[in-house]
XYZ file of C-alpha atoms in Angstrom:
776
model
C -17.655 -46.313 -17.200
C -14.656 -45.203 -18.718
C -14.183 -41.420 -18.525
C -11.850 -38.978 -20.077
C -11.038 -35.458 -18.362
C -12.693 -32.235 -19.442
C -10.045 -31.670 -22.149
C -11.329 -35.127 -23.447
C -7.125 -36.439 -22.762
C -6.621 -39.425 -20.604
C -5.684 -38.791 -17.223
C -2.067 -40.084 -16.514
C -3.366 -43.276 -14.775
C -4.957 -45.097 -17.510
C -8.957 -44.745 -18.462
C -10.300 -46.477 -15.790
C -11.359 -44.723 -13.205
C -15.286 -43.264 -12.565
C -16.626 -39.952 -12.016
C -19.580 -40.562 -9.998
C -22.182 -37.543 -9.643
C -23.996 -37.210 -6.338
C -28.385 -37.965 -6.975
C -29.823 -35.413 -9.196
C -25.982 -33.607 -9.501
C -25.624 -32.916 -13.309
C -21.872 -32.890 -13.582
C -21.389 -33.635 -16.783
C -23.889 -30.940 -17.381
C -22.388 -28.369 -15.556
C -18.762 -29.103 -16.789
C -20.142 -28.772 -20.374
C -21.564 -24.993 -19.667
C -18.735 -24.150 -17.541
C -15.693 -25.388 -18.717
C -14.947 -26.804 -15.277
C -13.350 -29.990 -14.537
C -15.717 -33.047 -14.389
C -14.064 -34.144 -10.855
C -15.729 -33.515 -7.856
C -15.790 -34.618 -4.462
C -16.678 -38.099 -5.420
C -13.622 -38.756 -7.585
C -12.918 -42.710 -7.167
C -10.107 -43.778 -8.653
C -9.165 -47.554 -8.386
C -6.136 -47.573 -6.778
C -6.223 -44.174 -5.387
C -4.985 -43.450 -1.821
C -6.455 -41.202 1.236
C -4.314 -39.048 2.867
C -4.583 -37.621 6.669
C -2.901 -35.273 8.380
C -1.263 -35.679 12.153
C -2.229 -32.046 14.058
C -0.344 -30.432 16.979
C -1.855 -30.663 20.360
C -0.158 -27.944 21.270
C 0.035 -24.148 20.599
C 3.757 -23.338 21.098
C 6.675 -26.374 21.324
C 9.630 -27.788 19.653
C 9.817 -31.032 17.914
C 11.785 -33.330 20.062
C 10.990 -36.639 18.232
C 8.873 -38.125 15.564
C 8.484 -41.538 15.339
C 6.464 -42.599 12.242
C 8.082 -46.844 12.354
C 4.581 -47.985 13.963
C 2.353 -46.324 11.509
C 4.705 -46.892 8.317
C 4.337 -50.768 9.473
C 0.920 -51.043 9.527
C -0.882 -53.190 6.908
C -2.479 -50.391 4.135
C -0.187 -47.714 4.701
C 1.831 -46.904 1.686
C 3.714 -43.830 2.833
C 4.425 -41.384 5.388
C 5.323 -38.089 5.608
C 6.848 -35.463 8.044
C 8.866 -32.363 8.038
C 11.722 -33.477 6.871
C 10.496 -34.559 3.434
C 9.391 -31.341 2.743
C 11.768 -28.682 4.607
C 11.406 -26.086 1.839
C 9.542 -22.954 2.735
C 6.959 -21.520 1.081
C 3.847 -18.228 1.200
C 2.084 -16.850 -1.307
C 4.154 -13.480 -0.155
C 7.562 -13.968 -1.703
C 9.046 -11.734 1.155
C 7.545 -13.480 3.973
C 7.836 -17.317 3.394
C 7.620 -18.910 6.396
C 5.647 -22.379 6.130
C 6.348 -25.408 5.458
C 4.229 -28.407 4.476
C 4.514 -30.482 7.819
C 6.542 -28.513 10.351
C 9.651 -29.128 10.966
C 11.661 -27.920 13.873
C 8.462 -26.609 16.402
C 4.680 -26.400 16.026
C 3.156 -22.712 16.711
C -0.476 -23.484 17.094
C -3.026 -26.160 17.954
C -3.799 -27.940 14.074
C -0.346 -26.855 12.954
C 0.662 -29.842 10.593
C 2.980 -32.291 11.708
C 3.079 -35.618 9.553
C 0.437 -37.272 6.902
C -0.469 -40.591 5.947
C -1.464 -42.473 2.702
C -3.422 -45.424 2.820
C -5.922 -47.649 0.919
C -8.608 -46.096 2.781
C -9.469 -42.854 5.593
C -10.047 -45.160 8.364
C -6.782 -46.719 7.487
C -4.866 -43.717 8.304
C -6.603 -42.185 10.621
C -6.022 -45.823 12.580
C -1.742 -45.084 11.339
C -1.946 -41.589 12.566
C -2.861 -42.891 16.261
C 0.362 -44.693 16.029
C 2.846 -41.816 14.875
C 4.448 -40.873 18.128
C 5.412 -37.355 18.740
C 7.376 -35.918 21.804
C 7.312 -32.059 22.397
C 9.190 -29.506 24.137
C 6.422 -26.579 25.063
C 7.145 -22.991 24.790
C 5.344 -19.955 26.087
C 2.462 -19.744 23.831
C 1.676 -15.979 22.851
C -2.135 -15.852 22.675
C -2.556 -12.020 22.920
C -1.481 -9.912 20.273
C -0.611 -7.152 23.027
C 1.998 -9.540 24.622
C 3.153 -10.603 21.214
C 3.681 -6.832 20.736
C 5.938 -6.260 23.381
C 7.534 -9.124 24.374
C 10.319 -10.808 22.031
C 11.387 -14.027 23.203
C 10.392 -17.154 22.792
C 10.377 -16.188 19.118
C 7.696 -17.542 17.023
C 9.479 -17.607 14.290
C 13.391 -17.823 14.931
C 14.418 -15.813 12.022
C 12.499 -13.002 13.067
C 14.030 -9.925 15.617
C 10.784 -10.429 17.643
C 7.326 -11.045 16.979
C 5.996 -8.570 15.214
C 5.180 -9.672 11.485
C 5.100 -6.241 10.120
C 4.478 -2.274 11.454
C 3.534 0.676 8.427
C 3.530 3.775 9.989
C 2.477 6.442 6.957
C 1.375 9.929 7.678
C -0.412 12.263 4.740
C -0.554 15.952 5.589
C -0.123 17.620 8.400
C -2.219 15.452 10.965
C -1.197 17.169 14.263
C -1.551 20.692 13.241
C -4.895 19.792 11.486
C -5.981 18.433 14.845
C -4.906 20.790 16.745
C -6.775 23.267 14.926
C -10.120 21.642 14.747
C -13.411 22.468 16.392
C -14.471 18.535 17.464
C -12.386 15.576 18.192
C -13.826 12.541 18.594
C -11.447 9.688 19.812
C -12.419 5.821 20.328
C -11.539 2.285 20.832
C -12.816 -0.389 18.984
C -12.471 -3.841 18.337
C -13.000 -6.469 15.611
C -13.028 -9.918 16.330
C -11.327 -12.707 13.932
C -14.362 -14.687 11.989
C -13.860 -17.261 9.460
C -14.926 -17.779 5.652
C -17.104 -20.970 6.504
C -17.537 -21.825 2.377
C -19.777 -24.997 1.756
C -17.054 -26.499 0.176
C -13.977 -28.104 2.298
C -10.778 -27.835 1.183
C -10.233 -31.123 -1.156
C -6.815 -31.896 -3.486
C -5.947 -35.156 -5.747
C -2.686 -35.810 -7.339
C -1.363 -38.096 -9.702
C 2.458 -38.425 -11.058
C 2.488 -40.102 -14.052
C 5.392 -42.024 -16.203
C 6.589 -38.996 -18.023
C 7.366 -37.483 -14.629
C 4.364 -34.828 -15.110
C 2.657 -33.981 -11.799
C -1.314 -33.390 -11.775
C -2.872 -31.631 -8.968
C -6.496 -31.029 -8.785
C -7.500 -28.564 -6.167
C -10.165 -26.581 -4.603
C -8.099 -23.692 -4.928
C -8.852 -20.070 -5.742
C -5.235 -19.016 -6.766
C -4.289 -21.793 -9.161
C -0.937 -19.703 -10.769
C 0.580 -19.304 -7.059
C -0.336 -22.979 -6.062
C 1.260 -24.075 -9.943
C 4.483 -21.945 -8.698
C 4.514 -23.281 -4.840
C 3.902 -26.862 -6.199
C 7.081 -26.559 -8.453
C 9.414 -25.114 -6.201
C 8.727 -26.986 -3.065
C 9.276 -30.333 -4.870
C 12.301 -29.267 -6.924
C 10.322 -29.613 -10.123
C 10.256 -27.275 -13.208
C 7.297 -25.609 -13.433
C 6.426 -27.297 -16.965
C 6.610 -30.648 -14.990
C 3.702 -29.296 -13.026
C -0.251 -29.422 -14.030
C -2.565 -27.663 -11.933
C -6.550 -28.069 -12.264
C -9.445 -26.605 -10.390
C -12.456 -28.205 -10.358
C -15.714 -26.875 -10.052
C -15.859 -25.024 -6.322
C -17.950 -24.385 -3.317
C -17.365 -21.007 -2.452
C -14.017 -19.811 -1.359
C -14.656 -16.059 0.011
C -10.899 -15.829 0.539
C -10.349 -19.186 2.433
C -8.647 -20.644 -0.477
C -5.782 -17.903 -1.555
C -3.271 -19.316 0.096
C -1.498 -22.405 -0.777
C -1.988 -25.272 1.627
C -0.136 -28.210 2.875
C -2.843 -30.483 1.740
C -1.632 -30.137 -1.835
C 1.681 -30.305 -1.246
C 1.260 -33.542 1.016
C -0.750 -35.225 -1.603
C 1.562 -34.164 -4.629
C 4.501 -35.608 -2.538
C 2.765 -38.571 -1.551
C 1.919 -39.218 -5.399
C 5.236 -38.893 -6.791
C 6.294 -41.392 -3.801
C 3.666 -43.869 -4.391
C 2.913 -43.688 -8.124
C -0.795 -43.843 -6.921
C -3.261 -40.875 -7.201
C -3.597 -39.289 -3.424
C -6.467 -37.894 -2.319
C -6.937 -35.509 1.116
C -10.410 -34.086 2.100
C -10.018 -32.099 5.165
C -12.673 -32.023 7.787
C -14.520 -29.128 8.857
C -12.771 -29.302 12.052
C -9.493 -29.224 9.689
C -10.928 -25.905 7.836
C -11.691 -24.173 10.855
C -7.890 -24.852 12.283
C -6.535 -23.919 8.970
C -8.347 -20.594 9.078
C -7.128 -17.631 6.914
C -9.960 -15.732 8.210
C -10.599 -12.193 8.973
C -7.700 -10.903 11.321
C -8.824 -9.531 14.611
C -7.464 -6.005 15.110
C -7.750 -3.488 18.403
C -8.173 -0.006 16.791
C -8.071 3.526 18.232
C -9.229 6.587 15.975
C -9.180 10.255 16.644
C -10.663 12.353 14.172
C -10.326 15.713 14.044
C -13.729 18.256 12.557
C -15.139 21.425 11.843
C -18.094 22.641 13.367
C -19.711 22.052 10.177
C -19.115 18.224 9.941
C -15.851 18.428 7.661
C -13.558 16.353 8.084
C -9.565 17.602 8.724
C -7.778 15.129 10.396
C -8.063 10.845 10.921
C -5.246 9.507 13.408
C -5.190 5.651 13.473
C -3.366 3.360 15.641
C -4.025 -0.447 15.091
C -3.092 -3.913 16.305
C -3.150 -6.822 13.855
C -3.691 -10.436 15.510
C -2.118 -12.552 12.536
C -2.104 -15.895 14.107
C 0.733 -17.925 13.446
C 2.461 -17.537 9.806
C 2.471 -14.481 7.539
C -0.302 -15.371 4.651
C -1.345 -11.939 3.200
C -0.224 -10.390 6.129
C 2.250 -7.876 4.739
C -0.657 -6.685 2.610
C -2.641 -6.906 5.214
C -0.953 -4.411 7.623
C -0.722 -1.921 4.512
C -4.458 -2.393 3.721
C -5.872 -1.434 7.372
C -4.651 1.736 6.622
C -4.249 2.527 2.483
C -8.096 1.669 2.018
C -9.588 3.923 4.396
C -9.372 6.999 2.135
C -12.485 7.084 0.232
C -14.779 8.082 -0.274
C -14.357 11.031 1.579
C -11.782 13.311 1.361
C -9.122 13.623 4.418
C -6.899 17.084 4.492
C -4.506 14.914 6.504
C -4.112 11.219 7.366
C -1.971 8.897 9.622
C -1.877 5.012 10.369
C 0.212 3.099 12.394
C -0.234 -0.161 11.876
C 1.247 -3.111 13.459
C 0.761 -6.726 12.561
C 1.946 -9.714 15.267
C 2.450 -13.034 15.446
C 0.330 -15.402 17.969
C 0.212 -19.363 18.761
C -3.669 -18.951 16.793
C -4.776 -20.380 13.564
C -2.883 -18.279 10.976
C -5.031 -15.399 9.353
C -5.615 -14.107 5.652
C -7.806 -13.100 3.247
C -11.345 -12.782 3.763
C -14.156 -11.091 1.363
C -12.764 -7.556 2.053
C -9.333 -8.109 2.833
C -7.805 -5.746 5.403
C -10.059 -3.240 5.000
C -13.447 -4.354 6.652
C -12.390 -3.753 10.586
C -10.747 -0.623 9.803
C -13.963 0.644 7.871
C -16.152 -0.600 10.871
C -14.243 1.842 13.480
C -14.553 5.097 10.960
C -17.799 4.980 10.180
C -18.561 4.420 13.304
C -16.599 7.319 14.837
C -18.006 9.240 11.735
C -21.513 8.832 13.123
C -20.199 10.029 16.191
C -19.354 13.194 14.914
C -22.485 13.634 13.478
C -24.605 13.076 16.581
C -21.747 15.326 18.640
C -22.429 18.434 16.030
C -26.419 17.482 15.820
C -26.241 16.795 12.006
C -27.838 14.037 10.109
C -24.778 11.323 9.638
C -26.322 10.736 5.880
C -25.756 14.969 5.203
C -21.950 14.518 7.157
C -21.064 12.107 4.726
C -22.480 13.830 1.582
C -20.480 17.083 2.637
C -17.265 15.172 2.997
C -17.332 13.234 -0.486
C -14.271 13.753 -2.154
C -15.397 13.392 -5.394
C -14.845 11.554 -8.889
C -11.667 11.690 -11.000
C -9.453 12.627 -7.473
C -6.500 11.686 -6.280
C -6.689 10.598 -2.678
C -4.558 12.041 0.209
C -2.147 8.909 0.136
C -1.903 8.995 -3.269
C -4.612 6.642 -4.895
C -6.191 7.366 -8.013
C -9.804 7.252 -8.178
C -11.517 7.339 -11.499
C -15.639 7.047 -11.655
C -17.330 7.055 -8.544
C -21.526 6.739 -7.686
C -21.224 7.341 -4.098
C -23.452 10.504 -3.659
C -26.165 8.294 -5.830
C -25.812 5.243 -3.672
C -26.158 7.848 -0.688
C -29.514 9.129 -2.420
C -30.281 5.759 -3.520
C -30.473 4.303 0.358
C -31.603 7.272 1.772
C -35.061 7.159 -0.331
C -35.569 3.532 -0.422
C -35.193 3.495 3.382
C -37.299 6.481 4.185
C -34.587 8.133 5.970
C -35.560 11.627 6.278
C -39.250 10.682 7.713
C -37.820 7.797 9.783
C -34.193 8.488 11.064
C -34.297 9.000 14.895
C -38.148 8.917 14.684
C -38.746 5.378 15.347
C -40.160 3.982 18.855
C -37.541 2.945 21.541
C -35.968 -0.397 20.091
C -36.224 0.467 16.308
C -33.702 2.458 14.640
C -31.808 3.443 11.518
C -28.187 3.667 10.490
C -25.508 4.030 7.555
C -22.245 3.523 6.661
C -20.599 3.939 3.380
C -16.993 2.451 1.749
C -15.018 2.058 -1.107
C -13.098 -0.766 -2.582
C -10.354 -2.178 -5.305
C -11.091 -3.533 -8.470
C -8.034 -5.497 -8.641
C -5.036 -4.680 -7.027
C -1.951 -2.868 -9.281
C 0.585 -4.683 -6.960
C 1.257 -8.449 -8.676
C 2.204 -11.122 -5.345
C 5.235 -11.553 -7.086
C 7.017 -8.343 -8.568
C 6.926 -8.752 -12.798
C 6.760 -7.399 -15.884
C 4.208 -9.606 -17.341
C 0.360 -9.252 -17.868
C -2.050 -9.805 -15.136
C -4.497 -11.605 -16.994
C -4.281 -13.670 -20.338
C -7.199 -14.905 -22.364
C -6.737 -17.218 -25.645
C -9.199 -17.782 -28.210
C -9.613 -21.229 -30.453
C -12.306 -20.660 -33.270
C -13.581 -23.872 -34.842
C -14.695 -24.025 -38.079
C -18.425 -25.617 -36.870
C -19.137 -22.042 -35.405
C -17.638 -22.633 -32.121
C -15.530 -20.566 -29.501
C -13.166 -21.971 -27.299
C -12.177 -19.317 -24.523
C -8.942 -20.510 -22.571
C -8.827 -18.525 -18.891
C -6.547 -19.169 -16.254
C -8.947 -17.324 -14.064
C -10.559 -19.171 -11.032
C -14.337 -19.125 -10.994
C -15.299 -19.855 -7.151
C -19.209 -19.450 -7.524
C -18.823 -15.261 -8.782
C -19.624 -16.243 -12.195
C -16.239 -15.078 -13.741
C -16.868 -18.130 -16.275
C -19.814 -16.877 -17.637
C -18.413 -13.529 -17.694
C -16.168 -14.496 -20.272
C -18.764 -16.632 -22.436
C -21.151 -13.186 -22.827
C -18.218 -11.051 -23.218
C -17.171 -13.116 -26.389
C -20.804 -13.419 -27.270
C -21.282 -9.651 -27.177
C -17.954 -8.687 -28.942
C -18.374 -11.441 -32.007
C -21.851 -11.341 -32.455
C -22.336 -14.928 -31.031
C -25.219 -17.086 -29.865
C -23.511 -17.697 -25.942
C -24.607 -20.899 -26.176
C -21.871 -21.625 -29.242
C -19.090 -20.231 -26.781
C -17.486 -22.580 -24.052
C -15.032 -22.184 -21.157
C -12.140 -23.594 -20.298
C -10.987 -22.296 -16.858
C -8.380 -22.604 -14.553
C -5.634 -25.143 -15.845
C -2.104 -24.191 -16.163
C -1.437 -26.817 -19.133
C -4.272 -25.512 -21.140
C -5.060 -21.700 -20.274
C -2.981 -18.788 -20.349
C -1.561 -17.354 -16.683
C -4.462 -15.481 -14.440
C -3.502 -14.504 -11.032
C -6.683 -15.682 -8.975
C -9.926 -14.858 -8.114
C -9.003 -12.120 -5.227
C -8.594 -8.608 -4.492
C -11.916 -8.662 -6.679
C -9.651 -8.119 -9.792
C -11.641 -10.497 -11.892
C -13.948 -8.645 -13.999
C -11.902 -5.727 -14.368
C -8.776 -7.624 -15.762
C -10.231 -10.742 -17.197
C -12.904 -8.721 -18.674
C -10.447 -6.307 -20.245
C -8.615 -9.238 -21.753
C -11.386 -11.094 -23.147
C -12.143 -8.114 -24.788
C -8.879 -7.476 -26.389
C -8.640 -10.832 -27.816
C -12.210 -10.460 -29.226
C -11.283 -7.394 -30.740
C -8.212 -8.458 -32.896
C -10.497 -11.641 -34.048
C -13.367 -9.170 -34.889
C -10.907 -7.202 -37.351
C -10.332 -10.413 -38.799
C -13.858 -11.467 -39.324
C -15.366 -8.417 -40.535
C -12.121 -8.016 -42.820
C -13.073 -11.525 -44.437
C -16.836 -10.821 -44.900
C -16.627 -7.584 -46.264
C -13.973 -8.381 -49.078
C -16.404 -11.245 -49.722
C -19.282 -8.534 -50.470
C -17.052 -5.952 -51.419
C -18.151 -3.565 -48.929
C -16.322 -1.435 -46.576
C -15.840 -2.775 -43.217
C -17.890 0.175 -41.341
C -20.959 -1.816 -43.161
C -20.234 -5.319 -41.394
C -22.245 -6.065 -38.045
C -21.875 -8.988 -35.933
C -24.908 -9.836 -34.265
C -27.559 -12.431 -33.056
C -25.273 -15.321 -34.632
C -24.884 -13.649 -37.832
C -22.925 -10.876 -39.841
C -25.131 -8.595 -41.113
C -24.940 -5.817 -44.513
C -25.749 -2.584 -41.894
C -26.885 -1.318 -45.760
C -28.798 -4.187 -47.301
C -30.916 -6.316 -44.750
C -31.289 -9.192 -47.346
C -27.677 -9.957 -47.070
C -26.224 -11.942 -44.096
C -23.997 -15.043 -43.114
C -24.393 -17.305 -40.144
C -21.326 -17.753 -37.756
C -20.524 -20.717 -39.055
C -19.850 -19.400 -42.349
C -18.291 -16.295 -41.307
C -15.337 -18.728 -39.321
C -14.894 -20.800 -42.501
C -14.636 -17.760 -44.800
C -11.856 -16.003 -42.274
C -10.369 -19.298 -42.037
C -10.130 -19.563 -45.632
C -8.338 -15.996 -45.760
C -6.104 -15.705 -42.260
C -5.953 -19.516 -42.645
C -6.602 -20.891 -38.439
C -7.917 -18.690 -36.357
C -7.637 -17.901 -32.958
C -6.939 -15.301 -30.738
C -5.093 -13.778 -27.959
C -5.973 -11.067 -25.480
C -4.330 -9.634 -22.024
C -4.721 -7.185 -19.428
C -2.036 -5.207 -17.025
C -2.761 -1.962 -14.993
C -1.427 1.151 -15.886
C 1.578 2.634 -13.047
C -0.445 3.730 -10.435
C -0.077 4.554 -6.165
C 1.738 6.863 -4.099
C 5.854 7.628 -4.865
C 6.533 6.028 -1.423
C 7.351 2.759 -0.288
C 4.136 0.945 0.407
C 2.321 3.225 -2.194
C 1.495 0.696 -4.693
C -0.410 -1.309 -1.981
C -4.259 -0.717 -2.481
C -3.334 1.111 -5.674
C -6.107 -0.492 -8.092
C -7.190 0.852 -11.790
C -11.018 1.326 -10.453
C -12.794 1.649 -6.947
C -15.994 0.368 -5.920
C -18.759 2.692 -3.944
C -21.381 1.597 -1.298
C -23.934 2.843 0.734
C -25.878 0.663 3.597
C -29.018 2.030 5.315
C -29.912 -0.485 8.286
C -32.926 -1.163 10.135
C -32.704 -2.933 13.436
C -34.890 -3.807 16.416
C -33.621 -4.336 19.754
C -35.069 -6.260 22.350
C -33.822 -4.344 25.754
C -34.998 -7.501 27.957
C -32.830 -9.699 26.267
C -30.073 -8.049 24.290
C -30.624 -9.365 21.550
C -30.477 -7.222 18.463
C -32.099 -8.427 15.169
C -31.408 -6.621 11.545
C -34.473 -6.229 10.011
C -33.794 -4.709 6.548
C -30.443 -3.906 4.850
C -30.609 -1.115 1.940
C -27.780 -1.534 -0.092
C -26.585 0.659 -3.198
C -23.323 -0.582 -4.905
C -21.873 1.452 -7.698
C -20.511 -1.051 -10.020
C -19.552 0.762 -12.788
C -21.751 -1.086 -15.041
C -23.895 -3.823 -14.302
C -22.713 -6.907 -16.962
C -25.044 -9.034 -15.685
C -27.353 -7.570 -13.276
C -28.709 -10.804 -11.666
C -25.225 -11.816 -10.581
C -24.065 -8.322 -9.541
C -27.393 -8.304 -6.937
C -26.577 -11.857 -5.817
C -22.751 -10.421 -5.391
C -24.303 -7.465 -2.814
C -26.675 -9.696 -1.261
C -23.857 -12.235 -0.343
C -21.859 -9.508 0.983
C -24.153 -7.827 2.673
C -25.330 -11.053 4.296
C -21.539 -11.729 5.299
C -21.540 -8.506 7.080
C -24.404 -8.446 9.022
C -23.091 -12.429 10.249
C -20.006 -10.566 10.949
C -21.770 -8.026 13.336
C -24.045 -10.088 15.176
C -23.066 -13.357 15.728
C -19.761 -15.042 14.057
C -16.324 -15.497 16.327
C -13.651 -17.404 15.270
C -12.715 -17.532 18.859
C -9.516 -19.225 20.515
C -9.470 -19.643 23.799
C -6.936 -19.694 27.055
C -5.351 -22.699 26.243
C -5.331 -22.286 22.202
C -8.345 -24.336 21.438
C -10.789 -23.804 19.102
C -13.829 -22.818 21.054
C -16.456 -24.478 18.856
C -14.647 -25.668 15.322
C -18.001 -26.819 13.541
C -21.272 -25.552 12.097
C -22.983 -26.542 14.816
C -20.974 -24.395 17.188
C -19.679 -21.327 15.213
C -22.702 -19.233 14.481
C -23.465 -17.977 10.886
C -27.208 -16.874 9.869
C -29.484 -19.451 8.828
C -32.654 -18.520 6.028
C -34.837 -17.264 9.545
C -32.105 -14.872 10.295
C -31.142 -13.062 7.127
C -32.573 -9.433 6.877
C -34.704 -8.633 4.101
C -32.000 -7.434 1.709
C -32.617 -4.514 -1.197
C -29.596 -4.228 -3.678
C -29.634 -1.043 -5.588
C -27.429 -0.943 -8.470
C -25.767 2.481 -9.069
C -23.858 2.617 -12.743
C -20.658 5.119 -12.588
C -19.306 4.134 -16.241
C -16.014 3.625 -15.538
C -13.923 4.543 -18.511
C -10.922 1.747 -18.320
C -13.693 -0.822 -16.812
C -15.150 -3.350 -19.532
C -17.876 -1.873 -20.943
C -17.731 0.840 -17.559
C -17.802 -2.304 -15.041
C -16.067 -2.770 -11.842
C -16.044 -4.885 -8.548
C -19.086 -6.348 -7.071
C -17.782 -9.349 -5.090
C -16.563 -7.744 -1.706
C -17.205 -3.935 -1.566
C -21.091 -4.080 -0.446
C -19.990 -5.883 2.477
C -18.088 -3.412 4.205
C -20.748 -0.848 5.381
C -22.965 -3.285 6.787
C -21.611 -3.881 10.356
C -21.121 -0.659 11.013
C -24.410 0.613 9.561
C -26.248 -2.271 12.180
C -23.922 -0.810 15.005
C -25.229 2.901 14.201
C -28.558 1.461 13.779
C -28.337 0.150 17.638
C -27.315 3.763 18.506
C -30.577 5.426 16.760
C -32.641 2.511 18.556
C -31.523 2.428 22.101
C -28.945 5.204 22.518
C -25.979 2.961 23.056
C -22.701 2.987 20.875
C -20.906 -0.240 20.731
C -17.701 -0.394 19.810
C -16.554 -3.632 20.144
C -17.560 -6.740 17.950
C -19.893 -9.029 17.416
C -23.175 -6.936 18.849
C -24.085 -9.921 21.127
C -26.621 -9.844 23.855
C -24.262 -9.766 26.588
C -22.484 -6.635 25.029
C -25.970 -4.958 24.414
C -27.312 -5.714 28.152
C -24.148 -4.227 29.257
C -24.083 -1.134 27.687
C -28.104 -0.588 28.386
C -26.876 -1.323 32.120
C -24.307 1.266 32.095
C -26.990 3.569 30.395
C -28.986 3.069 32.772
C -26.355 4.205 35.593
C -25.796 7.348 34.003
C -22.688 6.549 32.454
C -21.780 6.355 28.492
C -23.797 3.620 27.132
């Protein structure tokens, strides 16, 4: 059937393509409901080519020769790319651009992209890949982050002095003096494994280059704006000649917040061939592309008084970054900067080093950079409580920093419902009656955390708004809201629609949202750092209130009453003092259009100036922070070592729950992912640089039978700067799950696990050490 894109315009290759939904999938209905693109992974375009990538089979080597002649000669092959065709470096952070779409001079991990082929179908493309000959000169492979830290040669990136990606050392207050005067010091080493996102939908991109010179890219990305900038720069095109659209997305969790090789390859191949080109990664390719959670080795010292009050925290972290920088500069700061709440630290020091290794590159995963340190510190805080014979919840209460305060590292905290979160999980779990009193093998553990609601620091420095909204008003009674924000399943398009309906007194069915299309929508920086509700929500309110003033003025003039008497709600304008008088939204829009001409409004949001006055002080600064407390209940089988988390109580301060159902879903999803990382997940690379199980058959994630009973508790602290008081809910609730489970294991069997994941082998080893009279 002939079709148009979601905006009613013919696609650049004509109107003869088909959009085919899978059986039972209401593709058109979903697009109308969300304003998302119609395109799915069933996209079938006559003349469309299919691309595949040739990947490195060695972890570290110079490329001596790439011979593509036999592949180019294969019938059905339309184009072949190598690194020489796309030599421009890129990276999401402007100061650490160290990637190329295809390897130019060397490969840096098994799976690194070397060449790409576009052919009439995937089978032909794969056959062509087998015909490409690559000669490598192997180099020493760094698979141990400690070796990468101490050994400079061979350098993984020749333009670096060594193999250190980023080093940050910051100190706040007299750490050494406070430690010297502490009545208790607890010290220990902790390790966190690398984990991946495991989004249901793998990465996919389709590109088309029309005769006018405009390149259109559809990509399963969560950062449309940054992809737009990267594609234009790498391909040498003006940004005005590049259009990037994010279709409906099957999950991301941070794994799609980098520009990726496949986006650049399909774009270049489309320009070379004059045909639409599609590339869909396999699950194995997604595992090797990675960008998942960094593995960290962490050493913490905490000094406290005998009544459990923290005096000093001293942290040293070694971060395994993999082969490329990605968001690593930010990760290195986040690993220290985001630990300074919800507890008050009189003094704090962290020394954070991220190194390059010849492994798949790490990046941001839900709770970027701060989940690992939170595990270490909340475990150590539990050790403080145990050493002093104090209740772990009471220790956390005593150290609460309060609301509307400044942290030791200069971060401004506004609202905080952390005490209410602690009280909620304490009460719901029966903590007072059950902690330390359950039969051996069963236990309760607690942990807390805070997280950002968007970052004050845009990825590239600029003075422009971080979020923008444009409203188009139709005289039929319809409002079309254009937002650059990326809906990755968290409901950001629903948020925009509901705010517009609330502010303008409309039926939500009369509000449509067009999202994540760089040609049609104002710039938004993307779905990362839990920024969307706070920033896009405020931008939407800004636009709506500008428009609302015009609507109210027009109605007030018509009725010859004061504007204060005009109320908008339930699809009508009402006279607050004369209930018999009302107008429909359609009539209000026509009245206002007659008075003000064509109607529309724009809104934007940018953060106030935030952060400490020192280098790196703005990284981790946020207009608001969410707060969370967890209590986990576990069962430990001492014969097998198996840990089962049976229940997880999660209280999360989201400011105000604009959509309680979505907030509860985010809380439960976060807690689920945290529990999985605690007991199951490990993105493991072996001694050869190979992934030990790059499939969902081998990489363990919980099934529905493995998920604990989740109790989501919404706490509302009403932030003064959030939209209607709202803060984030998508990442913060993950953090405490892991240490809460670890602390519950200690309550159950008396062994303290400091290395993740909590596998049966580690549990049994700790139990054997306990039985032998050592430290479990």
